[in-house]
Amino acid sequence: MLIFAVLSVLAAISMGRTRVNYDLISYLAEDTETKRSLNLMNGEFTPTAAMSVILIDSDQEETEAIARQIRGMEGVTIATHDAREGLKHLDGHSYRLISVITDSDHGESVLDQTEALVEHIPHLINGNAKSDRKLRDSITQEMPIVLIVSCAIVFVILLLMTRSFLEPFIFFIVIAVSILLNMGSNFLFESISFITFAVTAILQLALAMDYSIMLMNAFDRLRDEKLPPHEAMAQALSNTFMPITSSAMTTVAGMLALVFMSFTIGFDIGMVLAKGIVTSMLTVFLLLPGLLVAAAPVLEKTAHAPLHVNGASIIRLSSAAHGALPILLIALIVCCFIGLLYSGGFYDAGGDFYHQFQGAFSETDATVALPWGTLITLIITLIYYWCRRLVSFKESMEAIPTGFINMVPAITILTLATALKNVTGLLGAKYFVAAVTES
């Protein structure tokens, strides 16, 4: 445990040495038309970056003075204000545009100097450097929130399902150490993409959390047989070594398959996640046993009865209504289909996609439509069962919470998947992939 503590400290320090690459263009294969065109342009012309500075309610003289000061900054090629074309009036305010061109190496410094220069004036700034900074800030601020929410969900589930109030804390210590070791060892690569940096922690949590659960569950069952902690752990490791190793290696193989993508960000993500899975597996085998054995007396004192999931009512429902399943599946499909259309504005007479299938599907929100479709199907199912007297009202109400508990693992996976989808959406991945495909 002392070794892992030292390694964790070193990993935390080395995380600052990891270079995060925000340039997705650099991951394009050299033989793509887009990359060839960019290489040609960069070879013939000096790489530049554009920036727009809009001054609100500023007069002409002040705007020209600021444009001159920006033009004098290092790395600025052009900083101009067109008194006629660069002036707009809207809602009682004037907006004066200063168009700035810098070389790509000085974009960040010019942005910093410009923001300091116009801080006393209401203004808007947009451009390559500003977009990159907003992207970095978004990742820095939002990914910890996503990770905290995911951990909170997992913690509540573990608190209900494990046999001791201490076990969830041990679980998160092991997960935190494995994630820290993985993130801290990324300095071994020349750089990692910002997408990899953003999603590695939450994906490692989702992909490797079952390793710790398997070993803790085996240890608990052997302790119930009155085996001493050391013997119980030795037997638990023997029982779970092959299942955990097989699961980890299968996942590693899947991650390494990304290495062969022509879009080389796959190599980046695949290598980091494969390393994370191996790190998680080694942490479970080398750190978790020591923690569980050392905490065995406290685990006994903080023991509680785990949440008991009784599937008898669900089994009765399935047995009694097996002939109705095709009907209910059709109802589910129809309800979800209508929900997707409704969410996309198909039935909104004032919307852009009123009675337009393609447009409605392109703008639909599955995270809204599918839960509504499922809820309506559940109501239809209950009414169908009651009308046919297959189950009583009491039995059906008892089956709902039991079924929900059984679905908690699947719901957790969907929650993490939705979080990942939202992150990639915020990063604008779909526009980038579309641009690469068109090229």
Short mmCIF file of C-alpha atoms in Angstrom, two decimals, residues 108-268:
data_model
loop_
_atom_site.label_atom_id
_atom_site.label_comp_id
_atom_site.label_asym_id
_atom_site.label_seq_id
_atom_site.Cartn_x
_atom_site.Cartn_y
_atom_site.Cartn_z
CA GLU A 108 -2.94 33.07 -27.44
CA SER A 109 -0.68 36.00 -26.48
CA VAL A 110 -2.53 38.41 -28.77
CA LEU A 111 -5.84 37.30 -27.26
CA ASP A 112 -4.55 37.91 -23.73
CA GLN A 113 -3.22 41.36 -24.63
CA THR A 114 -6.41 42.30 -26.48
CA GLU A 115 -8.65 41.27 -23.58
CA ALA A 116 -6.53 43.37 -21.22
CA LEU A 117 -6.66 46.29 -23.67
CA VAL A 118 -10.48 46.38 -24.01
CA GLU A 119 -11.45 45.23 -20.52
CA HIS A 120 -12.87 48.71 -19.71
CA ILE A 121 -15.14 48.64 -22.80
CA PRO A 122 -18.16 46.37 -23.39
CA HIS A 123 -16.90 43.97 -26.05
CA LEU A 124 -17.14 40.60 -27.77
CA ILE A 125 -14.19 38.55 -29.00
CA ASN A 126 -14.27 35.53 -31.25
CA GLY A 127 -11.67 33.55 -33.17
CA ASN A 128 -9.45 30.49 -33.19
CA ALA A 129 -7.62 31.23 -29.95
CA LYS A 130 -10.85 32.18 -28.18
CA SER A 131 -12.60 29.01 -29.33
CA ASP A 132 -9.67 26.86 -28.18
CA ARG A 133 -9.71 28.55 -24.79
CA LYS A 134 -13.47 28.09 -24.39
CA LEU A 135 -13.04 24.43 -25.29
CA ARG A 136 -10.32 23.95 -22.68
CA ASP A 137 -12.37 25.78 -20.05
CA SER A 138 -15.44 23.70 -20.89
CA ILE A 139 -13.52 20.44 -20.49
CA THR A 140 -11.87 21.65 -17.28
CA GLN A 141 -15.15 22.75 -15.71
CA GLU A 142 -17.69 20.22 -16.99
CA MET A 143 -15.85 16.88 -16.98
CA PRO A 144 -15.28 16.93 -13.20
CA ILE A 145 -19.02 17.51 -12.77
CA VAL A 146 -19.84 14.55 -15.05
CA LEU A 147 -17.37 12.39 -13.14
CA ILE A 148 -18.75 13.46 -9.74
CA VAL A 149 -22.35 12.72 -10.79
CA SER A 150 -21.33 9.31 -12.16
CA CYS A 151 -19.42 8.48 -8.98
CA ALA A 152 -22.37 9.56 -6.85
CA ILE A 153 -24.70 7.19 -8.75
CA VAL A 154 -22.24 4.32 -8.45
CA PHE A 155 -21.69 5.08 -4.74
CA VAL A 156 -25.42 4.93 -3.95
CA ILE A 157 -25.76 1.63 -5.83
CA LEU A 158 -22.78 0.12 -4.01
CA LEU A 159 -24.05 1.38 -0.67
CA LEU A 160 -27.30 -0.50 -1.25
CA MET A 161 -25.84 -3.65 -2.77
CA THR A 162 -22.68 -4.27 -0.72
CA ARG A 163 -22.53 -5.85 2.74
CA SER A 164 -20.64 -3.09 4.55
CA PHE A 165 -20.86 0.69 4.65
CA LEU A 166 -17.07 0.78 4.27
CA GLU A 167 -16.85 -1.22 1.03
CA PRO A 168 -17.93 1.64 -1.31
CA PHE A 169 -15.13 3.81 0.10
CA ILE A 170 -12.56 1.05 -0.46
CA PHE A 171 -13.91 0.62 -3.98
CA PHE A 172 -13.42 4.30 -4.79
CA ILE A 173 -9.93 4.36 -3.28
CA VAL A 174 -8.91 1.59 -5.68
CA ILE A 175 -10.64 3.23 -8.66
CA ALA A 176 -9.12 6.62 -7.84
CA VAL A 177 -5.62 5.18 -7.59
CA SER A 178 -5.94 3.29 -10.89
CA ILE A 179 -7.27 6.38 -12.71
CA LEU A 180 -4.54 8.55 -11.18
CA LEU A 181 -1.81 6.10 -12.21
CA ASN A 182 -3.21 5.92 -15.75
CA MET A 183 -3.56 9.68 -16.17
CA GLY A 184 -0.20 10.30 -14.55
CA SER A 185 1.60 7.93 -16.91
CA ASN A 186 0.30 9.69 -20.03
CA PHE A 187 3.43 11.84 -20.07
CA LEU A 188 5.10 8.83 -21.69
CA PHE A 189 3.28 9.79 -24.90
CA GLU A 190 4.32 12.82 -26.90
CA SER A 191 0.80 14.19 -26.39
CA ILE A 192 -2.78 13.02 -25.94
CA SER A 193 -5.87 14.52 -27.54
CA PHE A 194 -8.24 16.67 -25.53
CA ILE A 195 -11.00 14.11 -26.20
CA THR A 196 -8.86 11.35 -24.67
CA PHE A 197 -8.02 13.58 -21.72
CA ALA A 198 -11.70 14.39 -21.20
CA VAL A 199 -13.20 10.90 -21.35
CA THR A 200 -10.45 8.62 -20.00
CA ALA A 201 -11.40 8.85 -16.32
CA ILE A 202 -15.13 8.23 -16.76
CA LEU A 203 -14.60 5.43 -19.32
CA GLN A 204 -12.04 3.73 -17.10
CA LEU A 205 -14.55 3.89 -14.25
CA ALA A 206 -17.30 2.38 -16.40
CA LEU A 207 -15.16 -0.31 -18.04
CA ALA A 208 -13.16 -1.51 -15.02
CA MET A 209 -15.45 -1.07 -12.02
CA ASP A 210 -16.65 -4.66 -12.17
CA TYR A 211 -13.14 -6.02 -11.41
CA SER A 212 -13.23 -4.62 -7.87
CA ILE A 213 -16.84 -5.71 -7.39
CA MET A 214 -16.04 -9.30 -8.40
CA LEU A 215 -13.16 -9.59 -5.94
CA MET A 216 -15.04 -7.90 -3.07
CA ASN A 217 -18.06 -10.13 -3.59
CA ALA A 218 -15.91 -13.29 -3.61
CA PHE A 219 -14.13 -12.13 -0.44
CA ASP A 220 -17.46 -11.42 1.31
CA ARG A 221 -18.88 -14.86 0.47
CA LEU A 222 -15.77 -16.62 1.78
CA ARG A 223 -15.83 -14.53 4.95
CA ASP A 224 -19.42 -15.69 5.47
CA GLU A 225 -17.97 -19.20 5.61
CA LYS A 226 -15.92 -18.08 8.67
CA LEU A 227 -12.56 -18.19 6.88
CA PRO A 228 -9.85 -15.90 8.33
CA PRO A 229 -9.26 -12.71 6.26
CA HIS A 230 -5.95 -13.87 4.77
CA GLU A 231 -7.27 -17.29 3.77
CA ALA A 232 -10.49 -15.80 2.42
CA MET A 233 -8.56 -13.33 0.27
CA ALA A 234 -6.18 -16.01 -1.03
CA GLN A 235 -9.14 -18.16 -2.05
CA ALA A 236 -11.00 -15.13 -3.51
CA LEU A 237 -7.99 -14.21 -5.65
CA SER A 238 -7.75 -17.81 -6.86
CA ASN A 239 -11.47 -17.87 -7.75
CA THR A 240 -11.57 -14.51 -9.53
CA PHE A 241 -8.15 -14.28 -11.19
CA MET A 242 -9.17 -15.90 -14.47
CA PRO A 243 -12.59 -14.17 -14.80
CA ILE A 244 -11.10 -10.74 -14.10
CA THR A 245 -8.06 -11.32 -16.33
CA SER A 246 -10.22 -12.64 -19.17
CA SER A 247 -12.58 -9.68 -18.93
CA ALA A 248 -9.68 -7.21 -18.82
CA MET A 249 -7.83 -8.75 -21.75
CA THR A 250 -11.01 -8.81 -23.83
CA THR A 251 -11.53 -5.13 -23.15
CA VAL A 252 -7.87 -4.37 -23.89
CA ALA A 253 -8.17 -6.17 -27.22
CA GLY A 254 -11.20 -4.05 -28.07
CA MET A 255 -9.35 -0.86 -27.16
CA LEU A 256 -6.27 -1.86 -29.16
CA ALA A 257 -8.47 -2.40 -32.21
CA LEU A 258 -8.83 1.41 -32.28
CA VAL A 259 -5.09 1.66 -32.89
CA PHE A 260 -5.59 0.61 -36.51
CA MET A 261 -7.93 3.50 -37.37
CA SER A 262 -6.68 5.76 -40.17
CA PHE A 263 -7.94 8.69 -38.09
CA THR A 264 -5.08 8.39 -35.63
CA ILE A 265 -6.98 9.75 -32.66
CA GLY A 266 -8.08 6.10 -32.43
CA PHE A 267 -4.47 5.16 -31.63
CA ASP A 268 -4.44 7.86 -28.97
#
